[in-house]
Tab-separated table of C-alpha atoms (C1' of nucleotides) in Angstrom:
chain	number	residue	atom	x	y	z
A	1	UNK	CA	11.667	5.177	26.382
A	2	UNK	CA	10.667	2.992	23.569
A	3	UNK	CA	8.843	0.285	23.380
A	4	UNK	CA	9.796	-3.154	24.977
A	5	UNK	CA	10.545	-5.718	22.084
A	6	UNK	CA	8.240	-8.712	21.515
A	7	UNK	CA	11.646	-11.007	22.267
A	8	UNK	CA	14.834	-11.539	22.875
A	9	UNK	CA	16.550	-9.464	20.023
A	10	UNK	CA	20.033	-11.096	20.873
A	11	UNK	CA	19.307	-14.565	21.251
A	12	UNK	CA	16.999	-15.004	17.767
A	13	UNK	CA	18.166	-15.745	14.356
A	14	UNK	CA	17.167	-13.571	11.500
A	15	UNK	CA	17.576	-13.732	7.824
A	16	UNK	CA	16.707	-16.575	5.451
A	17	UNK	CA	14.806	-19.637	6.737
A	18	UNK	CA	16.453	-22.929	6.276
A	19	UNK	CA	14.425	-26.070	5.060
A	20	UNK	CA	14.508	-28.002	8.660
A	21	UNK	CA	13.195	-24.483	10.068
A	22	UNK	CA	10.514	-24.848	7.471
A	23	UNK	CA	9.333	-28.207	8.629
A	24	UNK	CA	9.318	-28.011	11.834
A	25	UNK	CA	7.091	-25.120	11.930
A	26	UNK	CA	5.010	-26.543	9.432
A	27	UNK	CA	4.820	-29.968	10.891
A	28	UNK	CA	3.853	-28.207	14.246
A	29	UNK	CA	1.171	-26.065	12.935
A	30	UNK	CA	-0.722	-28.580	10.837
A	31	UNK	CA	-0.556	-30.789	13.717
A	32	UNK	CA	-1.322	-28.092	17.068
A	33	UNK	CA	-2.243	-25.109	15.140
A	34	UNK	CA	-0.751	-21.854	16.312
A	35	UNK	CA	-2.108	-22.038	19.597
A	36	UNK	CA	-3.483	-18.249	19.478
A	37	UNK	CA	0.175	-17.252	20.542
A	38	UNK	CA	2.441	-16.481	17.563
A	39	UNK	CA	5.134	-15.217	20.052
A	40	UNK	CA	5.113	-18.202	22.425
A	41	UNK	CA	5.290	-20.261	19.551
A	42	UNK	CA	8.520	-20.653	18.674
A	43	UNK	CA	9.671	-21.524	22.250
A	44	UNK	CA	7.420	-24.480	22.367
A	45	UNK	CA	8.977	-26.112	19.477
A	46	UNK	CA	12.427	-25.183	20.111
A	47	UNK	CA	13.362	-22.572	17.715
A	48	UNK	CA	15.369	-19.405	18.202
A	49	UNK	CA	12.946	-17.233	15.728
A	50	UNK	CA	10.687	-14.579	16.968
A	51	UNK	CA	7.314	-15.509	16.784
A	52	UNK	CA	6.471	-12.551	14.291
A	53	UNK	CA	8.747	-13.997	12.079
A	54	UNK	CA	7.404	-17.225	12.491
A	55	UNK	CA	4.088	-15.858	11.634
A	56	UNK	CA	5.119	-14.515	9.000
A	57	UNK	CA	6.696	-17.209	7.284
A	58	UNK	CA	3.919	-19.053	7.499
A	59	UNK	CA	1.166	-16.850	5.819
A	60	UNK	CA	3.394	-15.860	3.668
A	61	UNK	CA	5.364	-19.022	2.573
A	62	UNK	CA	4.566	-22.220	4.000
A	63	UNK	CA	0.250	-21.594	4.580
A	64	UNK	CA	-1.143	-24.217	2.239
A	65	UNK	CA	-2.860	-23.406	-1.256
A	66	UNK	CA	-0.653	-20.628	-1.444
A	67	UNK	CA	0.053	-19.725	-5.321
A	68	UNK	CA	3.213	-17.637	-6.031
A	69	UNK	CA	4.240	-15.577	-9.270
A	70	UNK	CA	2.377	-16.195	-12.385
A	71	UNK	CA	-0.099	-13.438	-11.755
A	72	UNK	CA	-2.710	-13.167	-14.515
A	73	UNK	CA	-3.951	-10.617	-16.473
A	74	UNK	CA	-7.834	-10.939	-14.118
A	75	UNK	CA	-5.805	-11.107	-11.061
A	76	UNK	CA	-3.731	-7.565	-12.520
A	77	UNK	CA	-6.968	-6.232	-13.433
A	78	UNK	CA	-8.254	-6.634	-9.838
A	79	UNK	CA	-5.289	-5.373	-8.371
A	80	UNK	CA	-4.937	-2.080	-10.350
A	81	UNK	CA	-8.905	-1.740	-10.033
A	82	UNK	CA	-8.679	-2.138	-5.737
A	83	UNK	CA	-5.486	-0.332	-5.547
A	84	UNK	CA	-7.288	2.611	-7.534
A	85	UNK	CA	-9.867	2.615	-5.188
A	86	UNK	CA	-8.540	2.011	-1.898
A	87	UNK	CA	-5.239	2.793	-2.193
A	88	UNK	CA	-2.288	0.147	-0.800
A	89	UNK	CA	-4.987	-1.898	1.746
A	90	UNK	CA	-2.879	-4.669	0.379
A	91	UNK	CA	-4.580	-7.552	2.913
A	92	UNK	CA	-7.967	-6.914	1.512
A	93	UNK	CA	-6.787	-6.392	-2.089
A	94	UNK	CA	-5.326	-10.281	-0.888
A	95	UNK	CA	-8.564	-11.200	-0.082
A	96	UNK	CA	-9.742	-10.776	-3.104
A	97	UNK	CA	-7.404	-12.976	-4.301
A	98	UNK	CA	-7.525	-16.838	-3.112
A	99	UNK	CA	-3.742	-18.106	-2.361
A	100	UNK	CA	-2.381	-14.883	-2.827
A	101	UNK	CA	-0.711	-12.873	0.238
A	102	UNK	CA	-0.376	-9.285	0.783
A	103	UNK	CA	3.083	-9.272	0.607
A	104	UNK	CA	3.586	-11.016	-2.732
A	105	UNK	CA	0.941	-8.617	-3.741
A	106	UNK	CA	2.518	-5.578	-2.551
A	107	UNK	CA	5.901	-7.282	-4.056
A	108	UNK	CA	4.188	-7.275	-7.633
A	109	UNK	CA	2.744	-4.396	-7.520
A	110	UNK	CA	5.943	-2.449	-6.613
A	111	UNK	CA	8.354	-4.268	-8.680
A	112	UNK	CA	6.120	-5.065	-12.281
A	113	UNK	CA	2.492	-4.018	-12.072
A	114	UNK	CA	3.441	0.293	-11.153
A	115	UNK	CA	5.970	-0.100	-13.811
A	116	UNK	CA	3.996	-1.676	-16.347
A	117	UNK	CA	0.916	0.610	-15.985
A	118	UNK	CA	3.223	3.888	-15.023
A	119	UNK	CA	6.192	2.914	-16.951
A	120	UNK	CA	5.865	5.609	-19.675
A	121	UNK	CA	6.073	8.356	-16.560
A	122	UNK	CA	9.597	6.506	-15.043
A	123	UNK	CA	11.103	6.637	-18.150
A	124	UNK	CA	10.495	10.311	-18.648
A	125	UNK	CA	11.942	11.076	-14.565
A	126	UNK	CA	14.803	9.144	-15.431
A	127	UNK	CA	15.881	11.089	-18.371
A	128	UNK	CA	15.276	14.288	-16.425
A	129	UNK	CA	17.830	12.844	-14.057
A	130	UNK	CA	19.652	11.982	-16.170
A	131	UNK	CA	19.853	15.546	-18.356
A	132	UNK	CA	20.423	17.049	-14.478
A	133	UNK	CA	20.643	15.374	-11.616
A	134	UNK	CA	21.415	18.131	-9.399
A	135	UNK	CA	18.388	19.890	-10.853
A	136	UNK	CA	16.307	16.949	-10.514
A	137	UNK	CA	16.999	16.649	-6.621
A	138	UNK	CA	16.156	20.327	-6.145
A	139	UNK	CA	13.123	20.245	-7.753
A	140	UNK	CA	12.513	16.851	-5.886
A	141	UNK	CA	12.800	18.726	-2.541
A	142	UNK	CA	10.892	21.273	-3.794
A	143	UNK	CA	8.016	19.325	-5.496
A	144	UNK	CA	7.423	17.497	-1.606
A	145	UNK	CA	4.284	16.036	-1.878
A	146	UNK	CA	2.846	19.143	0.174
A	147	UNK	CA	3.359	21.437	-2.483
A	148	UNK	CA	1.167	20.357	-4.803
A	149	UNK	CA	-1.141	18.647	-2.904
A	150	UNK	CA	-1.251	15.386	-3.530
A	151	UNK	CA	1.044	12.515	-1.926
A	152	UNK	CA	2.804	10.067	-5.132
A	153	UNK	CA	0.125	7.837	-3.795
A	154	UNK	CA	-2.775	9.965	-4.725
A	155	UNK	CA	-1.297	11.324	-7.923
A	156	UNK	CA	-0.274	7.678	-9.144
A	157	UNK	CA	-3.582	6.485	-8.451
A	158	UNK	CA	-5.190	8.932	-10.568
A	159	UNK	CA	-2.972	8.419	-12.890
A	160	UNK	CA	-3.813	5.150	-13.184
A	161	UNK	CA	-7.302	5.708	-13.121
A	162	UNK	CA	-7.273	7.772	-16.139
A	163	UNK	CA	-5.199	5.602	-18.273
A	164	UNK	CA	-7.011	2.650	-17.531
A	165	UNK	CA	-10.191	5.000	-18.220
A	166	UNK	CA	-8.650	4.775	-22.139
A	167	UNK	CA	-7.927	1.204	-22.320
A	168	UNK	CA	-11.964	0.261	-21.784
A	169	UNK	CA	-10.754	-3.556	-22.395
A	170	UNK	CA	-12.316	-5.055	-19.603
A	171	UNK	CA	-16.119	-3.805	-19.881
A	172	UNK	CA	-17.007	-5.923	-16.577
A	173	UNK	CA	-13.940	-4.195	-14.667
A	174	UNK	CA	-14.639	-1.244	-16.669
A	175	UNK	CA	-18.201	-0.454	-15.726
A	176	UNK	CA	-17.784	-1.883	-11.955
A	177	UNK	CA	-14.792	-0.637	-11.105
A	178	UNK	CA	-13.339	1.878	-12.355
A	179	UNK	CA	-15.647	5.102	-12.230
A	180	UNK	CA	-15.335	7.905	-14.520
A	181	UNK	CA	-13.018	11.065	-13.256
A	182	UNK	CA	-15.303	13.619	-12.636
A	183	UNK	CA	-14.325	16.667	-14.784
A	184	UNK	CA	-12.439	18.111	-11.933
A	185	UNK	CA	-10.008	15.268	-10.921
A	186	UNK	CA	-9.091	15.046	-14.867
A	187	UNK	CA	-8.547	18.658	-14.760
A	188	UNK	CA	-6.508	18.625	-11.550
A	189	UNK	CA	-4.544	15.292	-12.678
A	190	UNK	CA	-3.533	16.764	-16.237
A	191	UNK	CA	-2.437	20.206	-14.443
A	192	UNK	CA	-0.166	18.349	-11.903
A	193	UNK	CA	1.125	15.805	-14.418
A	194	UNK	CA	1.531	19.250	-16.638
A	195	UNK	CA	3.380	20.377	-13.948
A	196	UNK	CA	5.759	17.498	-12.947
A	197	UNK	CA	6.688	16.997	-16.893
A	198	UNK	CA	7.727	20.873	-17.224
A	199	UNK	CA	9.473	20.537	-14.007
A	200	UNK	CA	7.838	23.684	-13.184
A	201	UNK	CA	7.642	25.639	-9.481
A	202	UNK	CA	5.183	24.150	-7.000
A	203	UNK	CA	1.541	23.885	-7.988
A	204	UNK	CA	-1.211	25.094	-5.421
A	205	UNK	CA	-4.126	23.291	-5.786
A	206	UNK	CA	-7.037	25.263	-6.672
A	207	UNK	CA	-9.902	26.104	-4.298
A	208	UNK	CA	-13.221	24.366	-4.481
A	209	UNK	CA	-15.613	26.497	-5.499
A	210	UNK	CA	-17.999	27.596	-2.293
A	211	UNK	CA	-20.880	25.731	-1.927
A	212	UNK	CA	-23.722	26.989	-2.424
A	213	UNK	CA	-27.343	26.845	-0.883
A	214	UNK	CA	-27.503	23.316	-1.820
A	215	UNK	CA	-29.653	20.970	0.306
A	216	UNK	CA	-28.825	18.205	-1.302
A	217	UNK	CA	-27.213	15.099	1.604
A	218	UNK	CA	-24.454	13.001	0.387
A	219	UNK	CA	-25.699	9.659	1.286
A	220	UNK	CA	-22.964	6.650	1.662
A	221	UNK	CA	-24.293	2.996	1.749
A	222	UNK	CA	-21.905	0.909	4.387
A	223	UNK	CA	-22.144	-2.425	5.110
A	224	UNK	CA	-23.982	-1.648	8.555
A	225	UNK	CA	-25.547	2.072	8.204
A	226	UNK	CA	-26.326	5.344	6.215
A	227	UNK	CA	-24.252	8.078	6.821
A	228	UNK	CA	-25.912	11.103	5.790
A	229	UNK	CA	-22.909	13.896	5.416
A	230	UNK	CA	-23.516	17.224	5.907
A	231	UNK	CA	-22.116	18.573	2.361
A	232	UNK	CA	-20.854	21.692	3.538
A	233	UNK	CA	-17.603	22.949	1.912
A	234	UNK	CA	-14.924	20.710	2.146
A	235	UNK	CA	-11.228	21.485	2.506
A	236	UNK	CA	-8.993	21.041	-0.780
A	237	UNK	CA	-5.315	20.576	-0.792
A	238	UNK	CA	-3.562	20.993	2.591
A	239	UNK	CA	-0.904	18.509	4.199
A	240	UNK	CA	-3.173	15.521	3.051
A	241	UNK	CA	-4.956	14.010	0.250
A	242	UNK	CA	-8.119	16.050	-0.510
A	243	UNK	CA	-9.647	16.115	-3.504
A	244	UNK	CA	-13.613	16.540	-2.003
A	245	UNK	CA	-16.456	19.012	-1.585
A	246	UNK	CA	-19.316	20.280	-3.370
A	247	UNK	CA	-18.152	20.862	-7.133
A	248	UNK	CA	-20.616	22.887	-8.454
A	249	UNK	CA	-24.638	23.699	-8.137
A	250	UNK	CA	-25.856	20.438	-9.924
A	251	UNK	CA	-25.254	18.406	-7.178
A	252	UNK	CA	-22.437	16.093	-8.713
A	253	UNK	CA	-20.975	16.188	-5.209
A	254	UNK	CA	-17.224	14.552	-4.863
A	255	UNK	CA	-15.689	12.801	-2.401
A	256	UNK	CA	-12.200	11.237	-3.667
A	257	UNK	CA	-9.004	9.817	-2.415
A	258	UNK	CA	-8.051	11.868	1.012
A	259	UNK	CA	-5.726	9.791	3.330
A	260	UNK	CA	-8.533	11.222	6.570
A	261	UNK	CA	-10.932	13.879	6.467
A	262	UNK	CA	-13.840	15.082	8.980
A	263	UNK	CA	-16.956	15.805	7.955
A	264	UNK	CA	-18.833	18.599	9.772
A	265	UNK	CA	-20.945	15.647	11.696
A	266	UNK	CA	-17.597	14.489	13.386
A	267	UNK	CA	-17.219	11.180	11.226
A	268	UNK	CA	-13.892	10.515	10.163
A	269	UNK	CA	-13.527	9.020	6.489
A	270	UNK	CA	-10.056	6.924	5.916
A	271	UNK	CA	-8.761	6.807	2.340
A	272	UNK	CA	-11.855	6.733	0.248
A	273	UNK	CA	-12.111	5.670	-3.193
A	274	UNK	CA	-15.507	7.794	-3.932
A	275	UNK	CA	-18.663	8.511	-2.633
A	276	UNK	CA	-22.157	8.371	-4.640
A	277	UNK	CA	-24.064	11.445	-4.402
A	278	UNK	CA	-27.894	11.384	-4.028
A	279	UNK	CA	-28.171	12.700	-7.420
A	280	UNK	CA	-28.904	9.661	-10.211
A	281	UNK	CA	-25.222	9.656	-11.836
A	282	UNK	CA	-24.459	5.972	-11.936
A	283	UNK	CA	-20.906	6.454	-12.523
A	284	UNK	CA	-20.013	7.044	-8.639
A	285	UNK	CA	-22.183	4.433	-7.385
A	286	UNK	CA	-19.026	2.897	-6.412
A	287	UNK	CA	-17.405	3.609	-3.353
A	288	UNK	CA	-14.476	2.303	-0.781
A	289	UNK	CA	-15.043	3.963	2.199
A	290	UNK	CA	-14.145	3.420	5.493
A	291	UNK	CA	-14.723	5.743	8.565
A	292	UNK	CA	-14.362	6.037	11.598
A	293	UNK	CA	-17.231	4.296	13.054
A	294	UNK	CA	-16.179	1.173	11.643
A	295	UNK	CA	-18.201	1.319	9.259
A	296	UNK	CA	-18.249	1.053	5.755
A	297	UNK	CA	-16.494	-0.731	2.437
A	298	UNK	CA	-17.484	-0.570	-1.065
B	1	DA	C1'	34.225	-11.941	-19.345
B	2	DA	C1'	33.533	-8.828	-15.765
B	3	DG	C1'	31.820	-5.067	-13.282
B	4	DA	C1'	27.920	-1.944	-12.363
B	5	DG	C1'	23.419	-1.081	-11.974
B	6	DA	C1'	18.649	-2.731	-11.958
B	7	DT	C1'	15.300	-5.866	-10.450
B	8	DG	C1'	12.614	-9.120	-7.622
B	9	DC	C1'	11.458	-10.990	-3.488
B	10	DA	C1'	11.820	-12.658	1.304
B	11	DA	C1'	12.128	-10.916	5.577
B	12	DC	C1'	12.338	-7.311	9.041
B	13	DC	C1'	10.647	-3.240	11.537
B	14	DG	C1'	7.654	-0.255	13.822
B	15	DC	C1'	3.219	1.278	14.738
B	16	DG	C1'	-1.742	1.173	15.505
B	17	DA	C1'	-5.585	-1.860	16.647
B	18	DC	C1'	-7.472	-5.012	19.517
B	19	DC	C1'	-8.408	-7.493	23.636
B	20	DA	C1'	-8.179	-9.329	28.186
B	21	DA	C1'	-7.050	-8.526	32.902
C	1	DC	C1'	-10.502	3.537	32.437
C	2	DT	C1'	-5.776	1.890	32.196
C	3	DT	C1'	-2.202	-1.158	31.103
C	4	DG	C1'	0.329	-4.740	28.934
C	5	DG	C1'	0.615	-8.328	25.514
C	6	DT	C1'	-0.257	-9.826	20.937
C	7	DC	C1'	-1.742	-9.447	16.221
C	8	DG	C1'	-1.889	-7.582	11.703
C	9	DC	C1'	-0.594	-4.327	8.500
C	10	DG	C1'	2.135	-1.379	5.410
C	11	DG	C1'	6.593	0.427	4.551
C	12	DT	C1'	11.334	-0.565	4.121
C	13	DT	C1'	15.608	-3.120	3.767
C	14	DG	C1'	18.987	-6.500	2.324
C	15	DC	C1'	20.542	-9.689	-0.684
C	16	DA	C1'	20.551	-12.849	-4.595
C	17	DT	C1'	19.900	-12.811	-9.343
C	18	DC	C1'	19.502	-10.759	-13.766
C	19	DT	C1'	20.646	-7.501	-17.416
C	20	DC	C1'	23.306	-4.238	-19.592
C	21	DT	C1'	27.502	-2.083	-21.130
DNA sequence: AAGAGATGCAACCGCGACCAA
DNA sequence: CTTGGTCGCGGTTGCATCTCT
């Protein structure tokens, strides 16, 4: 039994919007507003459009102040720096971003901004296709995200990071957002970009080292509360993103880039960018956490 | 000039979150 | 606490346009 649709599928257009669709909607919302009901929307004004799509076109298209193409080189900067850290949250990358909507943000990212930053790496996968497709696919199937790892996310993200690391043309965007790799991300990133270039067999993520007796408390600042997290071994690897734990005695604790993860307190962590330890290293001050209290962003 | 493939973008889809009853 | 309705988000698709051969 799936779930009952938000309207009548049959009797609705779909596809392009026309220009008297445009208006009408756009008259009626600068005049009423949207009422609080996107789906009873369209009914009161006569259209046969679902109120999703309604909504949609709207923020996306006909919202006032709304700027579209022409992206700049800040507003690329600020893009690849959020999308390093918090992976594709693509409404509050928009946020950051007056007249710019999530969806022609996750348009440019996908279409120009991967390929200009990652481009080198394409370029290299399609020749391998090219040389062997049939190859290629095997190894594809082979090389799931699972089997290394990391998700194409994860790995593109740190990717990114680390060229961007080299560029060091922006020093405000350099210094604020973009924290160094620790040691063992740029060793783990080089391995699996080692691997995917030599097309070799799966790689298996190392194990973190074990902790040791190390009483040191991760400390994250939220935007409502400290969570103090216990930092007892983490898990590395697995059927998500994990890159975390307790790296080695000196207390450069790590916390990077896992889809979800549990800390031995119960809270849940959501796709975090990195965490500052309680040691004085300056370069992981920043962090994009959120978790599952609710709490918690940069 | 024409066909094939690549690219860009608007729009759709489905799911989880949220909220009121 | 449960249920149903709506919202908002991220991923995906479809199609028009562009570029290459």
């Amino acid at each position: 039994m799936g779930r009952a649709p938000c309207c009548d599928k049959a009797n609705v257009k779909k596809g392009p919007w026309s220009a008297e669709e445009d208006a009408k909607l756009k008259d009626y919302i600068e005049q009423h507003g949207t009422g609080g009901n996107w789906i009873a929307l369209p009914q009161k004004i006569g259209m046969k459009r679902c109120g999703k799509s309604c909504r949609l076109r709207w923020l996306n298209y006909l919202r006032p102040n709304l700027k579209h193409g022409g992206f700049s080189e800040e507003e690329d900067n600020i893009i690849c720096s959020l999308y390093i850290s918090i992976g594709s949250r693509w409404s509050i990358i928009a946020a950051q971003l007056p007249g710019r909507t999530d969806n022609d943000i996750k348009n440019y990212w996908n279409t120009r901004l991967k390929k200009k930053l990652l481009g080198r790496r394409k370029q290299q996968q399609q020749l391998h296709h090219q040389q062997s497709p049939v190859e290629h696919d095997h190894q594809n199937h082979h090389q799931s995200p699972s089997s290394h790892g990391l998700s194409n996310s994860a790995l593109e993200r740190l990717q990114l990071h680390m060229k961007l690391q080299t560029l060091n043309q922006n020093p405000l965007l350099h210094t604020m957002l973009w924290p160094k790799l620790h040691p063992f991300q740029e060793k783990l990133l080089l391995q699996a970009m080692n691997d995917e270039n030599n097309n070799n067999q799966s790689m298996q993520l190392p194990l973190l080292p074990q902790p040791t007796t190390s009483n040191e408390t991760i400390t994250t600042t939220t935007t409502t509360n400290e969570i103090n997290v216990d930092p007892s071994p983490f898990q590395l690897g697995g059927g998500d993103d994990f890159i975390m734990g307790n790296l080695d005695n000196s207390g450069s604790s790590l916390v990077w880039w896992s889809n979800e993860f549990e800390t031995s307190n119960g809270v849940n962590y959501d796709r975090s960018g990195s965490f500052s330890s309680s040691s004085n290293d300056s370069s992981w001050e920043y962090c994009a956490v959120r978790s599952s209290d609710g709490a918690g962003l940069f």
